[in-house]
Coordinates of C-alpha atoms in Angstrom, one line a residue:
R18 CA 73.3 87.2 -6.3
Q19 CA 73.7 87.2 -2.6
M20 CA 72.8 90.4 -0.6
C21 CA 75.0 91.2 2.0
K22 CA 73.4 93.5 4.8
E23 CA 75.7 95.7 6.7
T24 CA 75.2 95.9 10.4
A25 CA 76.2 99.2 12.1
L26 CA 78.2 98.6 15.3
N27 CA 77.9 101.7 17.9
F28 CA 80.6 101.9 20.4
Q29 CA 80.2 104.0 23.5
I30 CA 83.1 104.9 25.4
T31 CA 82.4 105.8 29.1
P32 CA 84.9 106.8 31.6
A33 CA 86.2 104.3 34.2
A34 CA 84.7 104.5 37.6
T35 CA 87.1 106.1 40.1
P36 CA 87.8 103.4 42.6
K37 CA 86.7 104.3 46.3
P38 CA 89.6 104.3 48.9
Q39 CA 89.5 101.0 50.8
T40 CA 89.5 101.0 54.6
A41 CA 91.7 98.0 55.9
K42 CA 89.6 95.8 57.7
T43 CA 92.4 94.4 59.8
F44 CA 95.4 96.3 61.1
R45 CA 98.1 96.1 63.9
D46 CA 99.7 98.2 66.3
A47 CA 102.9 97.4 68.3
Y48 CA 101.0 94.9 70.4
N49 CA 97.8 93.6 69.0
V50 CA 95.8 92.8 65.8
Y51 CA 92.4 94.6 65.3
T52 CA 89.4 94.1 63.1
V53 CA 87.2 97.1 62.2
N54 CA 83.6 96.6 62.8
T55 CA 80.9 97.1 60.0
T56 CA 80.2 100.7 60.9
G57 CA 83.9 101.7 60.6
T58 CA 83.7 103.5 64.1
S59 CA 85.0 101.1 66.5
V60 CA 87.4 97.7 66.4
A61 CA 87.6 94.4 68.3
L62 CA 90.9 93.2 69.3
K63 CA 91.5 90.1 67.4
G64 CA 94.5 88.9 69.4
P65 CA 98.2 89.7 70.2
R66 CA 101.0 90.0 67.6
S67 CA 102.8 87.5 69.7
R68 CA 101.5 84.6 71.4
N69 CA 104.4 84.8 73.8
T70 CA 103.0 88.0 75.2
V71 CA 103.3 88.4 79.0
T72 CA 101.5 91.6 79.8
A73 CA 98.3 92.5 77.8
K74 CA 96.9 96.0 78.2
I75 CA 93.7 96.4 76.1
P76 CA 93.7 100.2 75.1
A77 CA 90.5 102.3 75.0
T78 CA 91.5 103.8 71.5
V79 CA 93.7 102.9 68.8
K80 CA 94.9 104.8 65.7
A81 CA 95.4 103.4 62.3
N82 CA 95.2 105.2 58.8
G83 CA 94.9 108.6 60.5
K84 CA 91.7 107.6 62.3
T85 CA 91.1 107.0 65.8
Y86 CA 89.0 104.0 66.7
K87 CA 87.5 102.8 70.2
V88 CA 88.3 99.3 71.2
T89 CA 85.0 98.0 72.1
A90 CA 85.3 94.1 72.1
I91 CA 88.0 91.1 72.7
A92 CA 87.3 88.8 70.0
A93 CA 86.6 84.9 70.8
N94 CA 89.8 83.2 71.4
A95 CA 91.8 86.1 71.2
F96 CA 94.5 85.2 73.7
K97 CA 93.5 81.4 74.0
N98 CA 96.5 79.3 75.1
C99 CA 98.9 82.2 75.5
K100 CA 100.7 80.3 78.1
N101 CA 103.2 83.0 79.1
L102 CA 100.5 85.6 79.8
K103 CA 100.5 86.9 83.5
Q104 CA 98.6 90.1 83.4
V105 CA 95.7 91.6 81.6
T106 CA 94.2 95.0 82.0
I107 CA 91.0 95.7 80.0
S108 CA 90.1 99.4 79.3
G109 CA 86.8 101.0 80.1
N110 CA 85.8 101.0 76.4
I111 CA 85.4 97.2 76.2
T112 CA 81.8 96.0 76.4
S113 CA 82.2 92.4 75.4
I114 CA 84.9 89.6 76.0
G115 CA 84.4 86.6 73.6
A116 CA 84.2 83.1 74.3
G117 CA 87.3 81.5 75.3
A118 CA 89.2 84.9 75.0
F119 CA 91.7 84.0 77.7
Q120 CA 90.9 80.1 78.2
G121 CA 93.9 77.9 78.7
C122 CA 96.3 81.0 79.9
I123 CA 97.9 78.9 82.5
S124 CA 100.3 81.4 83.9
L125 CA 97.8 84.2 84.0
R126 CA 97.6 85.8 87.6
T127 CA 96.0 89.1 87.6
V128 CA 93.0 90.2 85.5
K129 CA 91.3 93.8 85.4
I130 CA 88.0 94.2 83.9
G131 CA 86.7 97.8 83.0
S132 CA 83.3 99.4 84.0
R133 CA 81.4 99.0 80.6
V134 CA 81.7 95.2 80.0
S135 CA 78.2 93.8 79.8
A136 CA 78.9 90.5 78.3
I137 CA 81.5 87.9 79.0
G138 CA 81.4 84.8 76.6
T139 CA 81.7 81.0 77.4
K140 CA 85.0 79.8 79.1
A141 CA 86.4 83.1 78.8
F142 CA 88.6 82.6 81.8
C143 CA 88.4 78.6 81.9
D144 CA 91.6 76.8 83.0
C145 CA 93.5 79.8 84.1
K146 CA 94.9 77.7 86.9
A147 CA 97.4 80.5 88.3
L148 CA 94.7 83.2 88.6
T149 CA 95.1 84.8 92.1
S150 CA 93.3 88.6 91.5
V151 CA 90.3 89.4 89.4
T152 CA 89.1 92.9 89.6
I153 CA 85.7 93.5 88.1
Q154 CA 84.6 97.2 87.8
T155 CA 81.4 96.7 85.8
G156 CA 78.0 96.1 87.6
R157 CA 76.4 95.1 84.2
L158 CA 76.9 91.5 83.9
T159 CA 73.8 89.2 84.2
S160 CA 73.2 85.4 83.8
K161 CA 71.8 86.1 80.4
S162 CA 74.7 88.3 79.2
S163 CA 77.3 85.7 80.4
G164 CA 78.1 82.4 79.1
K165 CA 78.8 79.2 80.9
Y166 CA 82.0 78.0 82.6
I167 CA 83.5 81.3 82.6
F168 CA 85.7 80.8 85.7
T169 CA 85.7 76.8 85.7
R170 CA 89.1 75.8 87.0
A171 CA 90.2 79.4 87.2
G172 CA 92.9 79.6 90.1
Q173 CA 93.0 75.7 90.5
N174 CA 96.4 75.8 91.7
N175 CA 95.3 77.2 94.9
Y176 CA 91.6 78.3 95.0
K177 CA 92.1 79.8 98.5
K178 CA 94.5 82.4 97.2
L179 CA 91.9 83.6 94.4
T180 CA 90.3 86.9 95.3
V181 CA 87.7 88.4 92.9
K182 CA 86.8 92.1 93.7
V183 CA 83.4 93.3 92.5
P184 CA 81.3 96.6 92.9
A185 CA 80.0 96.8 96.7
S186 CA 76.3 96.9 95.2
R187 CA 76.9 93.5 93.3
L188 CA 78.7 91.6 96.0
S189 CA 75.9 89.2 96.7
S190 CA 74.5 88.7 93.3
Y191 CA 77.9 88.3 91.5
K192 CA 78.7 85.7 94.1
K193 CA 75.8 83.6 93.1
L194 CA 76.3 84.4 89.5
F195 CA 80.0 83.5 89.4
Q196 CA 79.9 80.4 91.3
S197 CA 77.3 79.2 88.9
Q198 CA 79.8 79.8 86.1
G199 CA 82.5 77.7 87.8
L200 CA 84.1 80.0 90.5
S201 CA 85.3 78.0 93.3
T202 CA 83.4 78.3 96.7
Q203 CA 86.9 78.7 98.3
A204 CA 87.5 81.8 96.4
G205 CA 87.4 85.1 98.3
L206 CA 84.8 87.6 97.0
S207 CA 85.5 91.2 98.0
N208 CA 84.7 94.9 97.0
S209 CA 87.1 97.7 96.9
Q210 CA 85.3 100.1 99.2
D211 CA 84.5 98.7 102.8
R212 CA 86.3 95.7 104.5
T213 CA 84.2 93.4 106.6
L214 CA 86.3 90.4 108.0
H215 CA 84.2 87.5 109.2
F216 CA 85.9 85.5 111.7
H217 CA 85.4 81.7 112.5
A218 CA 85.2 81.9 116.3
P219 CA 87.1 78.7 117.1
Y220 CA 89.8 79.3 114.8
A221 CA 90.2 82.9 116.2
I222 CA 90.6 81.5 119.8
L223 CA 93.1 78.9 118.9
S224 CA 95.1 81.5 117.0
F225 CA 95.0 83.9 119.9
A226 CA 96.2 81.2 122.4
A227 CA 98.9 79.9 119.9
K228 CA 100.4 83.4 119.7
A229 CA 100.1 83.8 123.4
R230 CA 102.0 80.7 124.2
K231 CA 104.6 81.6 121.7
N232 CA 105.3 85.1 123.2
Q233 CA 105.0 83.9 126.7
G234 CA 108.8 83.7 127.3
R235 CA 109.3 87.2 125.8
T236 CA 107.1 88.7 128.3
G237 CA 109.0 87.5 131.4
L238 CA 106.2 85.1 132.2
T239 CA 107.2 81.7 133.7
R240 CA 105.4 78.3 134.2
R241 CA 104.4 79.6 137.6
S242 CA 103.0 82.7 136.3
P243 CA 99.0 82.9 136.3
P244 CA 97.6 81.4 132.9
I245 CA 97.0 83.7 130.1
N246 CA 93.2 84.4 129.9
V247 CA 91.8 83.4 126.4
P248 CA 88.7 85.4 125.5
S249 CA 85.3 83.4 124.9
V250 CA 83.4 83.5 121.7
R251 CA 81.1 86.5 123.0
D252 CA 84.2 88.5 123.3
L253 CA 85.5 88.2 119.9
P254 CA 84.7 90.6 117.2
L255 CA 82.7 89.2 114.4
E256 CA 83.3 92.3 112.1
N257 CA 85.9 94.6 111.7
K258 CA 85.2 97.3 109.3
T259 CA 88.2 99.3 107.8
K260 CA 88.8 101.2 104.7
G261 CA 90.1 98.8 102.0
E262 CA 88.6 95.8 100.3
N263 CA 85.8 93.9 101.7
R264 CA 86.6 90.1 101.8
I265 CA 84.0 87.4 102.7
W266 CA 85.4 83.8 103.7

């Protein structure tokens, strides 16, 4: 006779765990796509909604899901090869600009960088060949916090038209820093407080003489009139300080 053993099965019913509300890691506004950081307090701009954007204004804050986030970073390659982009304004909350963020934006002409940026990645503005104006408000950039080739071929269409405005206290150090990162030596470096014009004396003399000859007939002078005196080098001012930007050629 076979013995059958009965095994008691105990079932325990536990209530299902209530799922935690999920915070979207990526969201969009009318212009850009953002990624929430790990702490959930700020976001990085991942890129524009349209690669055909013409103007990029990076906001200081952005709202999503009833919450306001600070925009503190521009991701690597965010606007790379946006060939129609012409103007970029970066807000004061941005602390870092990723590698290649604006690389290859061949129509980009004007860039304004806020006062809190402390790091710019490699090739961030490389090959922005139409660039004519860069305004940098931050004084926190160093060789350690900045990548290589940031300004390589920036303004290549006409290097002499490119002007980079920086804080007055960093004029000398930034000139060395940016040129080591590819900024053309033909570009002008300036600050937004005082203006100091450094003239090349021979050019100034020739320019003065040319204007004098051009206006000679208008002043009633004739060929028999005494020659117009051209000032010597020692008579020409080497500096002319006025309010406005300070450009060094």
